[in-house]
Amino acid sequence: LISQYGFDSQITSYIDTLNFYIVPVVNPDGYEYSRSDLRPRTRFWRKNRGKKVCFKDRWHRERCCNGVDLNRNFDFYWGETGSSSHICSETYHGSAPFSEPETRAIRDKLLSAEMFGKVDAFITLHTYSQMWIYPFGHQRRSFPKDVKDLVRIN
């Protein structure tokens, strides 16, 4: 947005008239863990560092996994295409919508009296792969009405 300020009248208007709330890191524990060592399994960690769950795999070996993919822990089409109910999956959606403190904090802030009537958009940077992601991710080839605007400000 900032790079187009003064050059694109629509972007300039957005910046001049809208309030922006920036949360630099929604997943601080996962981010810190991903930077803790150089092995790809660690460097490309995408989930939070939630409670570890151990179980016996089909060969009767103990396997322990942890973390929830916070992008899939919101209530919008929770548990549908693109997410998993298995805790060891990279796309594990959690035990329920908003089961994680990070997603509850975002929900609670956006629904708070302080924010009532002030939120027109919610945009996130998908830091796992450094992509801007806009709706919708629950099905292929399904786009919001304003997808052209979202692509333009990308």
GROMACS .gro file of N, CA and C in nm:
model
  462
    1LEU      N    1   0.082  -0.120   0.000
    1LEU     CA    2   0.000   0.000   0.000
    1LEU      C    3   0.086   0.126   0.000
    2ILE      N    4   0.184   0.129   0.088
    2ILE     CA    5   0.265   0.250   0.104
    2ILE      C    6   0.338   0.285  -0.024
    3SER      N    7   0.385   0.187  -0.098
    3SER     CA    8   0.460   0.216  -0.221
    3SER      C    9   0.373   0.283  -0.326
    4GLN      N   10   0.241   0.268  -0.317
    4GLN     CA   11   0.151   0.329  -0.414
    4GLN      C   12   0.091   0.461  -0.365
    5TYR      N   13   0.124   0.498  -0.240
    5TYR     CA   14   0.071   0.623  -0.184
    5TYR      C   15   0.121   0.741  -0.268
    6GLY      N   16   0.028   0.827  -0.309
    6GLY     CA   17   0.064   0.943  -0.390
    6GLY      C   18   0.065   0.915  -0.539
    7PHE      N   19   0.063   0.787  -0.576
    7PHE     CA   20   0.063   0.749  -0.718
    7PHE      C   21  -0.072   0.693  -0.760
    8ASP      N   22  -0.137   0.623  -0.671
    8ASP     CA   23  -0.267   0.562  -0.698
    8ASP      C   24  -0.369   0.633  -0.609
    9SER      N   25  -0.464   0.702  -0.671
    9SER     CA   26  -0.558   0.784  -0.593
    9SER      C   27  -0.642   0.700  -0.495
   10GLN      N   28  -0.679   0.579  -0.535
   10GLN     CA   29  -0.758   0.494  -0.446
   10GLN      C   30  -0.675   0.452  -0.324
   11ILE      N   31  -0.552   0.412  -0.347
   11ILE     CA   32  -0.463   0.373  -0.236
   11ILE      C   33  -0.437   0.493  -0.145
   12THR      N   34  -0.412   0.608  -0.204
   12THR     CA   35  -0.389   0.730  -0.125
   12THR      C   36  -0.510   0.760  -0.038
   13SER      N   37  -0.628   0.746  -0.094
   13SER     CA   38  -0.751   0.768  -0.018
   13SER      C   39  -0.764   0.669   0.097
   14TYR      N   40  -0.734   0.541   0.071
   14TYR     CA   41  -0.739   0.440   0.178
   14TYR      C   42  -0.649   0.481   0.294
   15ILE      N   43  -0.527   0.517   0.263
   15ILE     CA   44  -0.430   0.549   0.368
   15ILE      C   45  -0.470   0.676   0.443
   16ASP      N   46  -0.526   0.773   0.371
   16ASP     CA   47  -0.566   0.899   0.434
   16ASP      C   48  -0.692   0.887   0.519
   17THR      N   49  -0.778   0.791   0.489
   17THR     CA   50  -0.909   0.788   0.556
   17THR      C   51  -0.936   0.666   0.644
   18LEU      N   52  -0.856   0.562   0.633
   18LEU     CA   53  -0.882   0.440   0.709
   18LEU      C   54  -0.783   0.425   0.824
   19ASN      N   55  -0.824   0.352   0.925
   19ASN     CA   56  -0.735   0.317   1.036
   19ASN      C   57  -0.675   0.180   1.008
   20PHE      N   58  -0.546   0.167   1.027
   20PHE     CA   59  -0.477   0.039   1.010
   20PHE      C   60  -0.424  -0.007   1.145
   21TYR      N   61  -0.454  -0.130   1.180
   21TYR     CA   62  -0.400  -0.192   1.301
   21TYR      C   63  -0.306  -0.303   1.254
   22ILE      N   64  -0.183  -0.294   1.292
   22ILE     CA   65  -0.083  -0.390   1.244
   22ILE      C   66  -0.039  -0.479   1.360
   23VAL      N   67  -0.053  -0.607   1.338
   23VAL     CA   68  -0.005  -0.706   1.435
   23VAL      C   69   0.115  -0.774   1.368
   24PRO      N   70   0.235  -0.742   1.411
   24PRO     CA   71   0.353  -0.793   1.340
   24PRO      C   72   0.367  -0.945   1.341
   25VAL      N   73   0.329  -1.010   1.450
   25VAL     CA   74   0.341  -1.155   1.459
   25VAL      C   75   0.223  -1.209   1.538
   26VAL      N   76   0.141  -1.290   1.473
   26VAL     CA   77   0.025  -1.350   1.539
   26VAL      C   78   0.066  -1.479   1.611
   27ASN      N   79   0.171  -1.540   1.563
   27ASN     CA   80   0.215  -1.670   1.614
   27ASN      C   81   0.358  -1.659   1.669
   28PRO      N   82   0.377  -1.588   1.780
   28PRO     CA   83   0.514  -1.563   1.828
   28PRO      C   84   0.590  -1.690   1.867
   29ASP      N   85   0.523  -1.787   1.926
   29ASP     CA   86   0.593  -1.910   1.965
   29ASP      C   87   0.637  -1.990   1.842
   30GLY      N   88   0.548  -2.002   1.744
   30GLY     CA   89   0.583  -2.073   1.621
   30GLY      C   90   0.693  -2.000   1.545
   31TYR      N   91   0.685  -1.868   1.541
   31TYR     CA   92   0.788  -1.788   1.473
   31TYR      C   93   0.924  -1.807   1.539
   32GLU      N   94   0.927  -1.797   1.671
   32GLU     CA   95   1.053  -1.814   1.743
   32GLU      C   96   1.110  -1.954   1.721
   33TYR      N   97   1.025  -2.055   1.726
   33TYR     CA   98   1.070  -2.192   1.703
   33TYR      C   99   1.128  -2.206   1.562
   34SER      N  100   1.062  -2.146   1.463
   34SER     CA  101   1.108  -2.160   1.324
   34SER      C  102   1.246  -2.098   1.303
   35ARG      N  103   1.286  -2.011   1.392
   35ARG     CA  104   1.416  -1.945   1.379
   35ARG      C  105   1.520  -2.007   1.472
   36SER      N  106   1.482  -2.114   1.541
   36SER     CA  107   1.570  -2.171   1.643
   36SER      C  108   1.677  -2.264   1.588
   37ASP      N  109   1.659  -2.310   1.465
   37ASP     CA  110   1.763  -2.394   1.405
   37ASP      C  111   1.747  -2.397   1.255
   38LEU      N  112   1.848  -2.444   1.185
   38LEU     CA  113   1.851  -2.434   1.039
   38LEU      C  114   1.792  -2.554   0.967
   39ARG      N  115   1.756  -2.658   1.038
   39ARG     CA  116   1.699  -2.775   0.970
   39ARG      C  117   1.565  -2.737   0.906
   40PRO      N  118   1.542  -2.783   0.782
   40PRO     CA  119   1.417  -2.746   0.712
   40PRO      C  120   1.291  -2.777   0.791
   41ARG      N  121   1.288  -2.889   0.863
   41ARG     CA  122   1.166  -2.923   0.940
   41ARG      C  123   1.134  -2.815   1.042
   42THR      N  124   1.237  -2.754   1.097
   42THR     CA  125   1.217  -2.646   1.194
   42THR      C  126   1.197  -2.513   1.123
   43ARG      N  127   1.280  -2.482   1.025
   43ARG     CA  128   1.273  -2.353   0.956
   43ARG      C  129   1.138  -2.331   0.888
   44PHE      N  130   1.076  -2.438   0.842
   44PHE     CA  131   0.948  -2.424   0.772
   44PHE      C  132   0.829  -2.460   0.861
   45TRP      N  133   0.845  -2.446   0.991
   45TRP     CA  134   0.736  -2.473   1.085
   45TRP      C  135   0.625  -2.372   1.063
   46ARG      N  136   0.502  -2.416   1.048
   46ARG     CA  137   0.393  -2.324   1.019
   46ARG      C  138   0.288  -2.316   1.130
   47LYS      N  139   0.288  -2.410   1.222
   47LYS     CA  140   0.184  -2.413   1.324
   47LYS      C  141   0.231  -2.341   1.451
   48ASN      N  142   0.137  -2.321   1.543
   48ASN     CA  143   0.179  -2.269   1.673
   48ASN      C  144   0.250  -2.381   1.749
   49ARG      N  145   0.285  -2.358   1.871
   49ARG     CA  146   0.356  -2.459   1.949
   49ARG      C  147   0.266  -2.516   2.057
   50GLY      N  148   0.139  -2.536   2.023
   50GLY     CA  149   0.039  -2.584   2.118
   50GLY      C  150   0.074  -2.716   2.184
   51LYS      N  151  -0.016  -2.759   2.267
   51LYS     CA  152   0.001  -2.879   2.351
   51LYS      C  153   0.043  -3.002   2.269
   52LYS      N  154   0.145  -3.071   2.322
   52LYS     CA  155   0.194  -3.194   2.258
   52LYS      C  156   0.097  -3.307   2.287
   53VAL      N  157   0.065  -3.385   2.185
   53VAL     CA  158  -0.022  -3.502   2.198
   53VAL      C  159   0.057  -3.623   2.150
   54CYS      N  160   0.061  -3.727   2.232
   54CYS     CA  161   0.132  -3.849   2.197
   54CYS      C  162   0.032  -3.963   2.177
   55PHE      N  163   0.064  -4.051   2.084
   55PHE     CA  164  -0.023  -4.164   2.053
   55PHE      C  165   0.061  -4.274   1.991
   56LYS      N  166   0.003  -4.392   1.977
   56LYS     CA  167   0.071  -4.504   1.911
   56LYS      C  168   0.031  -4.503   1.764
   57ASP      N  169   0.131  -4.511   1.676
   57ASP     CA  170   0.099  -4.516   1.534
   57ASP      C  171   0.061  -4.659   1.496
   58ARG      N  172   0.038  -4.683   1.369
   58ARG     CA  173  -0.010  -4.816   1.328
   58ARG      C  174   0.095  -4.926   1.347
   59TRP      N  175   0.221  -4.887   1.370
   59TRP     CA  176   0.327  -4.984   1.398
   59TRP      C  177   0.353  -4.993   1.548
   60HIS      N  178   0.263  -4.932   1.627
   60HIS     CA  179   0.268  -4.933   1.773
   60HIS      C  180   0.388  -4.858   1.830
   61ARG      N  181   0.438  -4.764   1.752
   61ARG     CA  182   0.545  -4.677   1.802
   61ARG      C  183   0.481  -4.549   1.857
   62GLU      N  184   0.542  -4.495   1.960
   62GLU     CA  185   0.489  -4.369   2.014
   62GLU      C  186   0.526  -4.255   1.920
   63ARG      N  187   0.428  -4.174   1.890
   63ARG     CA  188   0.450  -4.057   1.805
   63ARG      C  189   0.389  -3.937   1.876
   64CYS      N  190   0.464  -3.829   1.880
   64CYS     CA  191   0.415  -3.708   1.946
   64CYS      C  192   0.416  -3.593   1.846
   65CYS      N  193   0.309  -3.518   1.845
   65CYS     CA  194   0.297  -3.404   1.755
   65CYS      C  195   0.234  -3.289   1.832
   66ASN      N  196   0.255  -3.170   1.783
   66ASN     CA  197   0.192  -3.054   1.848
   66ASN      C  198   0.170  -2.943   1.747
   67GLY      N  199   0.085  -2.852   1.786
   67GLY     CA  200   0.061  -2.732   1.708
   67GLY      C  201  -0.064  -2.736   1.624
   68VAL      N  202  -0.116  -2.616   1.599
   68VAL     CA  203  -0.235  -2.594   1.518
   68VAL      C  204  -0.200  -2.491   1.411
   69ASP      N  205  -0.245  -2.516   1.288
   69ASP     CA  206  -0.229  -2.417   1.181
   69ASP      C  207  -0.332  -2.307   1.209
   70LEU      N  208  -0.286  -2.195   1.258
   70LEU     CA  209  -0.378  -2.088   1.301
   70LEU      C  210  -0.464  -2.035   1.188
   71ASN      N  211  -0.417  -2.041   1.065
   71ASN     CA  212  -0.498  -1.995   0.951
   71ASN      C  213  -0.625  -2.078   0.937
   72ARG      N  214  -0.623  -2.198   0.988
   72ARG     CA  215  -0.738  -2.288   0.975
   72ARG      C  216  -0.814  -2.305   1.106
   73ASN      N  217  -0.790  -2.217   1.202
   73ASN     CA  218  -0.852  -2.230   1.333
   73ASN      C  219  -0.965  -2.128   1.355
   74PHE      N  220  -1.003  -2.058   1.250
   74PHE     CA  221  -1.115  -1.964   1.259
   74PHE      C  222  -1.244  -2.039   1.225
   75ASP      N  223  -1.359  -1.978   1.254
   75ASP     CA  224  -1.485  -2.050   1.237
   75ASP      C  225  -1.542  -2.047   1.096
   76PHE      N  226  -1.484  -1.970   1.006
   76PHE     CA  227  -1.534  -1.963   0.869
   76PHE      C  228  -1.497  -2.091   0.795
   77TYR      N  229  -1.596  -2.173   0.766
   77TYR     CA  230  -1.577  -2.301   0.699
   77TYR      C  231  -1.471  -2.387   0.770
   78TRP      N  232  -1.474  -2.384   0.902
   78TRP     CA  233  -1.378  -2.461   0.981
   78TRP      C  234  -1.388  -2.610   0.949
   79GLY      N  235  -1.274  -2.675   0.934
   79GLY     CA  236  -1.269  -2.819   0.915
   79GLY      C  237  -1.303  -2.867   0.775
   80GLU      N  238  -1.312  -2.777   0.679
   80GLU     CA  239  -1.348  -2.819   0.543
   80GLU      C  240  -1.223  -2.837   0.458
   81THR      N  241  -1.239  -2.832   0.328
   81THR     CA  242  -1.131  -2.853   0.233
   81THR      C  243  -1.007  -2.774   0.270
   82GLY      N  244  -0.892  -2.840   0.261
   82GLY     CA  245  -0.766  -2.772   0.286
   82GLY      C  246  -0.719  -2.776   0.429
   83SER      N  247  -0.793  -2.846   0.516
   83SER     CA  248  -0.749  -2.859   0.655
   83SER      C  249  -0.756  -3.006   0.695
   84SER      N  250  -0.696  -3.035   0.809
   84SER     CA  251  -0.691  -3.174   0.855
   84SER      C  252  -0.732  -3.183   1.001
   85SER      N  253  -0.789  -3.298   1.037
   85SER     CA  254  -0.826  -3.323   1.177
   85SER      C  255  -0.716  -3.403   1.248
   86HIS      N  256  -0.606  -3.430   1.181
   86HIS     CA  257  -0.496  -3.507   1.242
   86HIS      C  258  -0.389  -3.411   1.292
   87ILE      N  259  -0.358  -3.419   1.420
   87ILE     CA  260  -0.266  -3.324   1.483
   87ILE      C  261  -0.127  -3.321   1.419
   88CYS      N  262  -0.084  -3.428   1.356
   88CYS     CA  263   0.049  -3.429   1.294
   88CYS      C  264   0.050  -3.362   1.157
   89SER      N  265  -0.066  -3.332   1.104
   89SER     CA  266  -0.072  -3.266   0.973
   89SER      C  267  -0.028  -3.120   0.983
   90GLU      N  268   0.038  -3.072   0.879
   90GLU     CA  269   0.077  -2.931   0.871
   90GLU      C  270  -0.045  -2.839   0.870
   91THR      N  271  -0.159  -2.893   0.828
   91THR     CA  272  -0.281  -2.812   0.817
   91THR      C  273  -0.384  -2.850   0.923
   92TYR      N  274  -0.338  -2.901   1.037
   92TYR     CA  275  -0.429  -2.937   1.146
   92TYR      C  276  -0.506  -2.813   1.191
   93HIS      N  277  -0.640  -2.824   1.190
   93HIS     CA  278  -0.726  -2.709   1.218
   93HIS      C  279  -0.760  -2.690   1.365
   94GLY      N  280  -0.712  -2.779   1.451
   94GLY     CA  281  -0.741  -2.768   1.593
   94GLY      C  282  -0.863  -2.849   1.631
   95SER      N  283  -0.889  -2.856   1.760
   95SER     CA  284  -1.000  -2.937   1.811
   95SER      C  285  -1.135  -2.871   1.791
   96ALA      N  286  -1.136  -2.740   1.770
   96ALA     CA  287  -1.259  -2.664   1.749
   96ALA      C  288  -1.220  -2.527   1.694
   97PRO      N  289  -1.315  -2.455   1.632
   97PRO     CA  290  -1.284  -2.318   1.592
   97PRO      C  291  -1.242  -2.237   1.715
   98PHE      N  292  -1.142  -2.155   1.699
   98PHE     CA  293  -1.091  -2.069   1.807
   98PHE      C  294  -1.043  -2.149   1.928
   99SER      N  295  -0.993  -2.269   1.904
   99SER     CA  296  -0.940  -2.349   2.016
   99SER      C  297  -0.806  -2.295   2.065
  100GLU      N  298  -0.743  -2.207   1.988
  100GLU     CA  299  -0.610  -2.158   2.023
  100GLU      C  300  -0.615  -2.015   2.076
  101PRO      N  301  -0.530  -1.982   2.171
  101PRO     CA  302  -0.532  -1.847   2.229
  101PRO      C  303  -0.504  -1.737   2.127
  102GLU      N  304  -0.424  -1.768   2.026
  102GLU     CA  305  -0.392  -1.666   1.925
  102GLU      C  306  -0.515  -1.628   1.843
  103THR      N  307  -0.592  -1.727   1.798
  103THR     CA  308  -0.711  -1.695   1.719
  103THR      C  309  -0.821  -1.635   1.806
  104ARG      N  310  -0.831  -1.679   1.931
  104ARG     CA  311  -0.929  -1.618   2.022
  104ARG      C  312  -0.896  -1.471   2.045
  105ALA      N  313  -0.769  -1.439   2.058
  105ALA     CA  314  -0.729  -1.299   2.081
  105ALA      C  315  -0.769  -1.211   1.963
  106ILE      N  316  -0.749  -1.260   1.841
  106ILE     CA  317  -0.789  -1.184   1.722
  106ILE      C  318  -0.940  -1.167   1.719
  107ARG      N  319  -1.012  -1.277   1.738
  107ARG     CA  320  -1.159  -1.272   1.739
  107ARG      C  321  -1.209  -1.173   1.844
  108ASP      N  322  -1.159  -1.186   1.965
  108ASP     CA  323  -1.206  -1.102   2.075
  108ASP      C  324  -1.178  -0.955   2.049
  109LYS      N  325  -1.063  -0.924   1.993
  109LYS     CA  326  -1.030  -0.783   1.962
  109LYS      C  327  -1.123  -0.729   1.854
  110LEU      N  328  -1.142  -0.807   1.747
  110LEU     CA  329  -1.228  -0.760   1.638
  110LEU      C  330  -1.374  -0.745   1.679
  111LEU      N  331  -1.418  -0.824   1.776
  111LEU     CA  332  -1.557  -0.816   1.823
  111LEU      C  333  -1.575  -0.725   1.944
  112SER      N  334  -1.469  -0.664   1.990
  112SER     CA  335  -1.476  -0.581   2.110
  112SER      C  336  -1.553  -0.452   2.085
  113ALA      N  337  -1.603  -0.393   2.192
  113ALA     CA  338  -1.674  -0.265   2.183
  113ALA      C  339  -1.584  -0.157   2.124
  114GLU      N  340  -1.457  -0.162   2.157
  114GLU     CA  341  -1.360  -0.065   2.105
  114GLU      C  342  -1.353  -0.068   1.952
  115MET      N  343  -1.369  -0.185   1.892
  115MET     CA  344  -1.357  -0.199   1.747
  115MET      C  345  -1.492  -0.198   1.675
  116PHE      N  346  -1.602  -0.196   1.749
  116PHE     CA  347  -1.734  -0.205   1.688
  116PHE      C  348  -1.754  -0.096   1.583
  117GLY      N  349  -1.790  -0.137   1.463
  117GLY     CA  350  -1.815  -0.043   1.354
  117GLY      C  351  -1.691   0.016   1.290
  118LYS      N  352  -1.574  -0.027   1.332
  118LYS     CA  353  -1.450   0.030   1.279
  118LYS      C  354  -1.374  -0.064   1.185
  119VAL      N  355  -1.420  -0.186   1.171
  119VAL     CA  356  -1.346  -0.283   1.089
  119VAL      C  357  -1.421  -0.309   0.959
  120ASP      N  358  -1.357  -0.274   0.850
  120ASP     CA  359  -1.415  -0.300   0.718
  120ASP      C  360  -1.341  -0.413   0.647
  121ALA      N  361  -1.219  -0.438   0.687
  121ALA     CA  362  -1.138  -0.543   0.622
  121ALA      C  363  -1.040  -0.600   0.723
  122PHE      N  364  -1.000  -0.723   0.696
  122PHE     CA  365  -0.900  -0.790   0.779
  122PHE      C  366  -0.807  -0.861   0.681
  123ILE      N  367  -0.685  -0.814   0.671
  123ILE     CA  368  -0.589  -0.867   0.574
  123ILE      C  369  -0.469  -0.921   0.650
  124THR      N  370  -0.423  -1.039   0.612
  124THR     CA  371  -0.307  -1.098   0.678
  124THR      C  372  -0.198  -1.132   0.578
  125LEU      N  373  -0.076  -1.127   0.624
  125LEU     CA  374   0.038  -1.174   0.545
  125LEU      C  375   0.064  -1.317   0.588
  126HIS      N  376   0.057  -1.407   0.495
  126HIS     CA  377   0.078  -1.549   0.524
  126HIS      C  378   0.229  -1.571   0.534
  127THR      N  379   0.282  -1.557   0.654
  127THR     CA  380   0.427  -1.555   0.672
  127THR      C  381   0.494  -1.689   0.646
  128TYR      N  382   0.421  -1.797   0.655
  128TYR     CA  383   0.481  -1.928   0.629
  128TYR      C  384   0.543  -1.931   0.490
  129SER      N  385   0.473  -1.877   0.393
  129SER     CA  386   0.525  -1.877   0.256
  129SER      C  387   0.538  -1.736   0.201
  130GLN      N  388   0.521  -1.637   0.284
  130GLN     CA  389   0.533  -1.496   0.249
  130GLN      C  390   0.444  -1.459   0.130
  131MET      N  391   0.316  -1.493   0.142
  131MET     CA  392   0.218  -1.462   0.039
  131MET      C  393   0.104  -1.381   0.099
  132TRP      N  394   0.046  -1.293   0.018
  132TRP     CA  395  -0.080  -1.231   0.057
  132TRP      C  396  -0.188  -1.329   0.017
  133ILE      N  397  -0.272  -1.363   0.112
  133ILE     CA  398  -0.380  -1.456   0.082
  133ILE      C  399  -0.512  -1.387   0.109
  134TYR      N  400  -0.600  -1.394   0.013
  134TYR     CA  401  -0.731  -1.334   0.031
  134TYR      C  402  -0.837  -1.442   0.013
  135PRO      N  403  -0.960  -1.413   0.058
  135PRO     CA  404  -1.065  -1.515   0.055
  135PRO      C  405  -1.088  -1.566  -0.087
  136PHE      N  406  -1.128  -1.683  -0.103
  136PHE     CA  407  -1.162  -1.782  -0.003
  136PHE      C  408  -1.068  -1.900  -0.017
  137GLY      N  409  -1.031  -1.967   0.091
  137GLY     CA  410  -0.941  -2.080   0.086
  137GLY      C  411  -1.010  -2.213   0.109
  138HIS      N  412  -1.140  -2.211   0.132
  138HIS     CA  413  -1.209  -2.336   0.165
  138HIS      C  414  -1.255  -2.412   0.040
  139GLN      N  415  -1.246  -2.351  -0.077
  139GLN     CA  416  -1.278  -2.421  -0.200
  139GLN      C  417  -1.204  -2.355  -0.316
  140ARG      N  418  -1.179  -2.433  -0.419
  140ARG     CA  419  -1.106  -2.381  -0.535
  140ARG      C  420  -1.199  -2.296  -0.622
  141ARG      N  421  -1.139  -2.198  -0.683
  141ARG     CA  422  -1.209  -2.111  -0.779
  141ARG      C  423  -1.333  -2.044  -0.721
  142SER      N  424  -1.326  -2.007  -0.597
  142SER     CA  425  -1.434  -1.933  -0.534
  142SER      C  426  -1.374  -1.801  -0.486
  143PHE      N  427  -1.420  -1.691  -0.541
  143PHE     CA  428  -1.361  -1.562  -0.510
  143PHE      C  429  -1.467  -1.464  -0.460
  144PRO      N  430  -1.427  -1.371  -0.374
  144PRO     CA  431  -1.521  -1.268  -0.329
  144PRO      C  432  -1.549  -1.170  -0.442
  145LYS      N  433  -1.655  -1.091  -0.426
  145LYS     CA  434  -1.693  -0.994  -0.528
  145LYS      C  435  -1.584  -0.891  -0.556
  146ASP      N  436  -1.508  -0.856  -0.452
  146ASP     CA  437  -1.407  -0.752  -0.468
  146ASP      C  438  -1.267  -0.808  -0.493
  147VAL      N  439  -1.258  -0.926  -0.553
  147VAL     CA  440  -1.128  -0.990  -0.573
  147VAL      C  441  -1.033  -0.902  -0.656
  148LYS      N  442  -1.086  -0.826  -0.752
  148LYS     CA  443  -0.999  -0.740  -0.834
  148LYS      C  444  -0.933  -0.632  -0.748
  149ASP      N  445  -1.006  -0.579  -0.652
  149ASP     CA  446  -0.947  -0.480  -0.560
  149ASP      C  447  -0.839  -0.545  -0.474
  150LEU      N  448  -0.865  -0.665  -0.428
  150LEU     CA  449  -0.767  -0.736  -0.345
  150LEU      C  450  -0.640  -0.765  -0.422
  151VAL      N  451  -0.654  -0.805  -0.548
  151VAL     CA  452  -0.537  -0.831  -0.632
  151VAL      C  453  -0.460  -0.701  -0.655
  152ARG      N  454  -0.531  -0.592  -0.676
  152ARG     CA  455  -0.467  -0.463  -0.705
  152ARG      C  456  -0.384  -0.413  -0.588
  153ILE      N  457  -0.431  -0.430  -0.465
  153ILE     CA  458  -0.354  -0.379  -0.351
  153ILE      C  459  -0.249  -0.478  -0.305
  154ASN      N  460  -0.248  -0.595  -0.365
  154ASN     CA  461  -0.151  -0.698  -0.329
  154ASN      C  462  -0.014  -0.648  -0.354
   0.00000   0.00000   0.00000
